[in-house]
mmCIF file of C-alpha atoms in Angstrom:
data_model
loop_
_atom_site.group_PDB
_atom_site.id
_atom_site.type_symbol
_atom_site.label_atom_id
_atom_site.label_comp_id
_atom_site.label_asym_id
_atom_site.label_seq_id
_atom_site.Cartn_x
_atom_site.Cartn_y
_atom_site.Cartn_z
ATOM 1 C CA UNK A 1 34.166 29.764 105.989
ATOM 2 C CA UNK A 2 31.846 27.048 106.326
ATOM 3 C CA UNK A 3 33.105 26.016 110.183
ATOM 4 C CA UNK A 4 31.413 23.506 112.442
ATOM 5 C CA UNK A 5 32.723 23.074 116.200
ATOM 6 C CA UNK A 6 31.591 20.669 118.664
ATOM 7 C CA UNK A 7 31.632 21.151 122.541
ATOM 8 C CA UNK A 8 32.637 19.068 124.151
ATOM 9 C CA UNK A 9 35.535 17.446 122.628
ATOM 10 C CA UNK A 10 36.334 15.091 125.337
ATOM 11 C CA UNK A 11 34.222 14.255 128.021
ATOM 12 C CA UNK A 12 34.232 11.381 130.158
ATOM 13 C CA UNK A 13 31.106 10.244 132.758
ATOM 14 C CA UNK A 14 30.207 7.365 134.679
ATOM 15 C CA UNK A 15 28.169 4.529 133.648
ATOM 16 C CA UNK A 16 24.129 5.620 133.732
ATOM 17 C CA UNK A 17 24.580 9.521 133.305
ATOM 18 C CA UNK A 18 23.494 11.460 130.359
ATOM 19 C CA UNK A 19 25.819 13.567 128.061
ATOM 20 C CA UNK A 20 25.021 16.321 125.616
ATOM 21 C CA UNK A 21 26.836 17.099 122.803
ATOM 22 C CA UNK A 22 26.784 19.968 120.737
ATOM 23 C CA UNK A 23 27.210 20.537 117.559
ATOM 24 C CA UNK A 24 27.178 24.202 115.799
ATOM 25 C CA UNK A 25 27.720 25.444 112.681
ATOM 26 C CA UNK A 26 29.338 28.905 113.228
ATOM 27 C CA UNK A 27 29.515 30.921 110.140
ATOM 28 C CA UNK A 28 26.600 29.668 108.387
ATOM 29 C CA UNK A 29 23.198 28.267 108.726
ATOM 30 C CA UNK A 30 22.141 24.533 108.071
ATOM 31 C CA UNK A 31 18.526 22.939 107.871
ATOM 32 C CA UNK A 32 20.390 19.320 107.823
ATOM 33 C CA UNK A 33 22.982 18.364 110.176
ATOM 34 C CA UNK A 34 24.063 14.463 110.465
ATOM 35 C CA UNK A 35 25.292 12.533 113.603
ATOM 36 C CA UNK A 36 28.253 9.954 113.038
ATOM 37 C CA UNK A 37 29.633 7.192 115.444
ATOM 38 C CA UNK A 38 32.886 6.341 115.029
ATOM 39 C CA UNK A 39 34.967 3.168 116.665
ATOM 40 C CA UNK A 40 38.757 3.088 116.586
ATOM 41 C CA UNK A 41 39.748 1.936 113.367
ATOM 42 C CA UNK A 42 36.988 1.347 112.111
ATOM 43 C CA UNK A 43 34.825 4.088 109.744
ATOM 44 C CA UNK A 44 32.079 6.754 110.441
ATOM 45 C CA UNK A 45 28.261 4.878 110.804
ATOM 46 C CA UNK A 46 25.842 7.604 110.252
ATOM 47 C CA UNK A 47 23.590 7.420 113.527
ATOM 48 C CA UNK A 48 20.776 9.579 112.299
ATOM 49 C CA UNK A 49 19.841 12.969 110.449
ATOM 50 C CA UNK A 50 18.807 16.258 112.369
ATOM 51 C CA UNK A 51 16.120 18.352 110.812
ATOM 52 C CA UNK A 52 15.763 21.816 111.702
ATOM 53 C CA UNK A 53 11.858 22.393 113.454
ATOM 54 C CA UNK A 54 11.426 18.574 112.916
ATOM 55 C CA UNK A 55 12.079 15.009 114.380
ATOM 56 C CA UNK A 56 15.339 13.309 113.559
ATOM 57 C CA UNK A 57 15.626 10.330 111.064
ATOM 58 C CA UNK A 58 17.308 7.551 112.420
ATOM 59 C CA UNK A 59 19.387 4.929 110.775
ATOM 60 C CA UNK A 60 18.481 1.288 111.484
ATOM 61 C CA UNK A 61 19.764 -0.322 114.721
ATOM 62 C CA UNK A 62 19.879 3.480 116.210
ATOM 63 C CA UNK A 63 17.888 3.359 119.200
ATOM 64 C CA UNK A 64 15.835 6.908 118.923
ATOM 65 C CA UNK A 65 15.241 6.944 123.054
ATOM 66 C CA UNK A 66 18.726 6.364 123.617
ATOM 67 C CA UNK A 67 20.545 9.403 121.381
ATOM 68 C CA UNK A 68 18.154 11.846 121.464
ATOM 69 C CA UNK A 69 18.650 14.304 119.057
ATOM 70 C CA UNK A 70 17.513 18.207 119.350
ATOM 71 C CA UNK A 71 18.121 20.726 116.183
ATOM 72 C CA UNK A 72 16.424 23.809 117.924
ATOM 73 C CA UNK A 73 17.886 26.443 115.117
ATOM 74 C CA UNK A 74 19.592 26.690 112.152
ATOM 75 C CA UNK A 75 23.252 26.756 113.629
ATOM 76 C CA UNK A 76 22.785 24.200 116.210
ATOM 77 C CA UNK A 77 22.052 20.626 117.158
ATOM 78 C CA UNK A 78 22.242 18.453 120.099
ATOM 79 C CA UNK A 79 22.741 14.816 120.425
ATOM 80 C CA UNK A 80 22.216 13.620 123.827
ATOM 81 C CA UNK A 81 24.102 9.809 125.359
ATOM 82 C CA UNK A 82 21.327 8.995 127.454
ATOM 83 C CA UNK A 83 22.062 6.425 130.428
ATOM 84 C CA UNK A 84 25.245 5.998 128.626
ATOM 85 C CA UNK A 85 27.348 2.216 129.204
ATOM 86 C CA UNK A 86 30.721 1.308 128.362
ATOM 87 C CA UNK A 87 30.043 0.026 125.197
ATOM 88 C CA UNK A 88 28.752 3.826 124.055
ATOM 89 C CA UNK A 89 31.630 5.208 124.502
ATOM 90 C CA UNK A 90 33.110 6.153 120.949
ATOM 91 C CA UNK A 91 34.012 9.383 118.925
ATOM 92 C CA UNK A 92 30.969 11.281 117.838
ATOM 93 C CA UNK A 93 31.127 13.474 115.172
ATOM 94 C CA UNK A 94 28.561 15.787 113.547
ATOM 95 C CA UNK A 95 28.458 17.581 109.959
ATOM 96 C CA UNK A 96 26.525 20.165 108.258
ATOM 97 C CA UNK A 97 24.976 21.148 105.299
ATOM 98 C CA UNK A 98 25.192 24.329 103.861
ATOM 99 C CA UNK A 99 22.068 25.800 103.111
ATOM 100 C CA UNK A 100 23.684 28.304 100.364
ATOM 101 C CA UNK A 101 25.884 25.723 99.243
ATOM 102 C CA UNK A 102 24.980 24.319 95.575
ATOM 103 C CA UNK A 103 26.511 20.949 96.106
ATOM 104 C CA UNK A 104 25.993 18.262 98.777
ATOM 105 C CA UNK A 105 29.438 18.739 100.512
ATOM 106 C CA UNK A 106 29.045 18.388 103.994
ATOM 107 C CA UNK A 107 30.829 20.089 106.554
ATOM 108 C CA UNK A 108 32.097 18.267 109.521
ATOM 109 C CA UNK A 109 32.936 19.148 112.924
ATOM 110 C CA UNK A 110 36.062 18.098 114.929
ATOM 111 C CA UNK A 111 34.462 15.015 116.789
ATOM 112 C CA UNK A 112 33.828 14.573 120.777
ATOM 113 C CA UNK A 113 35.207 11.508 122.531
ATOM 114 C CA UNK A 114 33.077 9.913 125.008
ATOM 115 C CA UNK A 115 34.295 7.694 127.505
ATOM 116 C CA UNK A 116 31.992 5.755 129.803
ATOM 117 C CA UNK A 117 33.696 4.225 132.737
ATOM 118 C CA UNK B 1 42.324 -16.896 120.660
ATOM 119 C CA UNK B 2 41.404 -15.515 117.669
ATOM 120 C CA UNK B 3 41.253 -11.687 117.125
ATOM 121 C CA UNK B 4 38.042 -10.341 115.639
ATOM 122 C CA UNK B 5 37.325 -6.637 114.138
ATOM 123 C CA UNK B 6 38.245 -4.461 111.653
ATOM 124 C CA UNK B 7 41.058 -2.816 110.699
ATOM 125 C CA UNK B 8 41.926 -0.199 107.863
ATOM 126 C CA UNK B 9 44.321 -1.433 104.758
ATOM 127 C CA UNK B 10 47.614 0.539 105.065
ATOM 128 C CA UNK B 11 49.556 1.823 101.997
ATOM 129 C CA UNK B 12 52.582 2.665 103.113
ATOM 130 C CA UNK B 13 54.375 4.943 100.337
ATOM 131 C CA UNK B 14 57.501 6.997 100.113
ATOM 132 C CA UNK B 15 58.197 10.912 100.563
ATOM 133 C CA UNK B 16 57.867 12.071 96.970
ATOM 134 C CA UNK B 17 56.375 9.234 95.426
ATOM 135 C CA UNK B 18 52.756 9.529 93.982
ATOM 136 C CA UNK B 19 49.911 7.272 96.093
ATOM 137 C CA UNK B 20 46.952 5.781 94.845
ATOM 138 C CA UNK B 21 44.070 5.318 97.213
ATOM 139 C CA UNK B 22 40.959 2.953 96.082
ATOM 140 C CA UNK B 23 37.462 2.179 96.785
ATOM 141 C CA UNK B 24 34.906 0.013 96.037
ATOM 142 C CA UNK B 25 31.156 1.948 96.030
ATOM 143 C CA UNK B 26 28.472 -0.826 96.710
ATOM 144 C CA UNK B 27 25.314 1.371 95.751
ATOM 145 C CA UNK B 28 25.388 1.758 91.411
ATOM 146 C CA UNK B 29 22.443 4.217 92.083
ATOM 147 C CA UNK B 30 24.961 6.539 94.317
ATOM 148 C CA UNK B 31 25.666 9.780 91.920
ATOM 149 C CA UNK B 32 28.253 11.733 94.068
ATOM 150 C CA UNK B 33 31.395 10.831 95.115
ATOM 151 C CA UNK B 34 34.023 12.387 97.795
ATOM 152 C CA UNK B 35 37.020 11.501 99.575
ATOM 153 C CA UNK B 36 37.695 12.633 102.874
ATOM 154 C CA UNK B 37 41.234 13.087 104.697
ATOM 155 C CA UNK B 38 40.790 12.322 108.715
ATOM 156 C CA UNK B 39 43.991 12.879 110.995
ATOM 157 C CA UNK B 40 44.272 11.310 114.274
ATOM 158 C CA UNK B 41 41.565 12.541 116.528
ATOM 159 C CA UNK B 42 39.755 14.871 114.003
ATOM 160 C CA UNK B 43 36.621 15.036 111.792
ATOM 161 C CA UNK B 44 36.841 14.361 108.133
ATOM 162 C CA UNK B 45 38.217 17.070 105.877
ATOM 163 C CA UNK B 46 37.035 17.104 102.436
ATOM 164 C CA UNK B 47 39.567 16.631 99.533
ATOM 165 C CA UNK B 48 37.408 16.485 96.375
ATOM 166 C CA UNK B 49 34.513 15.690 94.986
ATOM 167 C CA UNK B 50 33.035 14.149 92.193
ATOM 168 C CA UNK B 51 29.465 13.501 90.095
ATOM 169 C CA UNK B 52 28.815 10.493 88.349
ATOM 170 C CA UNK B 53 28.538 12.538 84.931
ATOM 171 C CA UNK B 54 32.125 12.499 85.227
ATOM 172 C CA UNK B 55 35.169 10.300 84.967
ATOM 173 C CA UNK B 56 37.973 12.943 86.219
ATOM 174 C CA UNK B 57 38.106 15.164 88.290
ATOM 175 C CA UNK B 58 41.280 17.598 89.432
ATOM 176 C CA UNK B 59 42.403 19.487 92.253
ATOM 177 C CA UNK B 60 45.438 20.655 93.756
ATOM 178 C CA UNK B 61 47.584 17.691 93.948
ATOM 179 C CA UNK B 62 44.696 15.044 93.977
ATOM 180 C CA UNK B 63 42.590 13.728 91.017
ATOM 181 C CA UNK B 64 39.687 11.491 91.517
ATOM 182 C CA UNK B 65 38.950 8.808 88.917
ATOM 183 C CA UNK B 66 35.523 7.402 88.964
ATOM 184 C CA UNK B 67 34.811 4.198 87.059
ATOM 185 C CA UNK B 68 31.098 3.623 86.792
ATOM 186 C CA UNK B 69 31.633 0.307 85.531
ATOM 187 C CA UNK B 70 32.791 -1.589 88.001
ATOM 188 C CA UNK B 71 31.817 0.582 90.794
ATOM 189 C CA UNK B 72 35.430 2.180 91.502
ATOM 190 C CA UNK B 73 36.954 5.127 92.687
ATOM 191 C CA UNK B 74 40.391 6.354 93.118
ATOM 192 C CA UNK B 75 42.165 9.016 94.578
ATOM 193 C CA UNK B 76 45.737 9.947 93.139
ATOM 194 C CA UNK B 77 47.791 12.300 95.049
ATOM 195 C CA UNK B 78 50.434 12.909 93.190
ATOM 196 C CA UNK B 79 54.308 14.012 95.294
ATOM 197 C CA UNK B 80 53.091 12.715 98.609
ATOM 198 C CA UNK B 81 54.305 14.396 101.755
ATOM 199 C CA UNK B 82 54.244 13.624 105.094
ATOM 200 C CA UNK B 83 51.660 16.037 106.279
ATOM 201 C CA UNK B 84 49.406 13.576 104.050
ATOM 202 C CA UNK B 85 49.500 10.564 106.638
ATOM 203 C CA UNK B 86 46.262 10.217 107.745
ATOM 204 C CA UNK B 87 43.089 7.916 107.030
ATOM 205 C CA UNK B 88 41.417 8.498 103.431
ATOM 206 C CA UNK B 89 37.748 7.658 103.425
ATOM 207 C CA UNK B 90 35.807 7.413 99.857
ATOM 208 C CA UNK B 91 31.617 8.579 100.726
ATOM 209 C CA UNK B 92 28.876 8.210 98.672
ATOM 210 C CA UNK B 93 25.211 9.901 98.218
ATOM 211 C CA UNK B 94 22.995 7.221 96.673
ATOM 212 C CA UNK B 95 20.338 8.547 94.167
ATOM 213 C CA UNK B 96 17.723 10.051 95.648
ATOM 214 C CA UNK B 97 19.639 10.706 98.868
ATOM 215 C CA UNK B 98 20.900 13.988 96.851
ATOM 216 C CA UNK B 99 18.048 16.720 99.005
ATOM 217 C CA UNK B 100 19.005 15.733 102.214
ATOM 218 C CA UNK B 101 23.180 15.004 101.691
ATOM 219 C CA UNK B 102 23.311 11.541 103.404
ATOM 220 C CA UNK B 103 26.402 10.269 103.396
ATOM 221 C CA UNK B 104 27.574 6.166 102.893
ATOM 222 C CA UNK B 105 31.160 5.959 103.986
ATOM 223 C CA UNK B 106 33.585 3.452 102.574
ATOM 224 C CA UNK B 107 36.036 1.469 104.992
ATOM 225 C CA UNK B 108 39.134 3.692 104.371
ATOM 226 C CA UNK B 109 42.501 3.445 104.340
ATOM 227 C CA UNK B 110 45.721 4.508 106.191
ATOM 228 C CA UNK B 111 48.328 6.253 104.324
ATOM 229 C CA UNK B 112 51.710 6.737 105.616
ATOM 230 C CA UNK B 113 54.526 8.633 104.173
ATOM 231 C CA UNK B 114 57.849 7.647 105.034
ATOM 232 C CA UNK B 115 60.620 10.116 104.976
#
């Protein structure tokens, strides 16, 4: 139990284009997801927290216009690269919180590399 | 020139041998604790978990020690094996972070397991 996949897991686009990622939890349902950036060796940066029904909360120095963020229902959110550079390009990795779990473990999905060339 | 970025700490330990992974929290507010395994080109895969109402905490092969004190966690994982290479990254929710689940991730470190 307690699965969350991302689509895509690679994808790679030219400089200027727009890229969705999605991010699903597939075997339960989650009011929270969370958005993560994450550079080669370096650690996971939270980008911003996805609400079902509501506008996401950003983390400082996260540019809201630029990664949109959609969490239409409870089993899926979208984070969209938009006008994405060279210097966006990254692993992005979602999680999700279990609404019938009693702790705060998050669930995380398998990542998407994004290369902008 | 001079090379600038970060890298992960490496402990480098052998087949059999019991590892010892640490972190440093920054936030003494933070009141849950977990440390997450990430191979190569994967998401994060929880190990354990811990409150701040508690000092130890077992699992299958792994105990996490939490020292409030000095702001300190550990993970032991005791008769390493190779399938445990991978990057080991403490988290913490700060206080009052606890209804929404936001995470603060440490700067982990690389474990490898020689044969």
């Amino acid at each position: 139990g307690a699965v969350v996949s991302q689509h895509p897991s690679r994808v790679i686009c030219k400089s200027g284009t727009s890229v969705k990622i999605e991010c699903r939890s597939l075997d339960f349902q989650a009011t929270t997801m969370f958005w993560y950036r994450q550079f080669p060796k370096q650690s996971l940066m939270l980008m911003a927290t996805s609400n079902e029904g509501s506008k996401a909360t950003y983390e400082q120095g996260v540019e809201k216009d630029k990664f949109l963020i959609n969490h239409a229902s409870l089993t899926l959110s979208t984070l969209t690269v938009t006008s994405a550079h060279p210097e966006d390009s990254s692993f992005y990795i979602c999680s999700a919180l279990s609404m019938s779990s009693r702790t705060d473990t998050q669930y995380f999905g398998p990542g998407t590399r994004l290369t902008v060339l | 020139g001079e090379s600038v970025g970060l890298h992960l700490p490496t402990l480098s330990v052998q087949e059999g041998d019991n590892s010892i992974i640490n972190c440093a929290y920054s936030n003494s507010a933070s009141d849950y604790f977990i440390w997450y395994k990430q191979e190569s080109g994967k998401g994060p895969q929880f190990i354990i978990d811990i409150r701040s109402n508690m000092d130890k905490r077992q699992g299958q092969r792994v105990t996490v020690l939490l020292n409030k004190t000095v702001k300190h966690l550990s993970l032991q994982i005791a008769a390493t094996q190779p399938g445990d290479s991978a990057v080991y990254f403490c988290a913490e929710t700060p206080r009052g972070s606890s209804n929404t689940g936001k995470l603060i991730f440490g700067q982990g470190t690389t474990l490898q397991v020689k044969p």
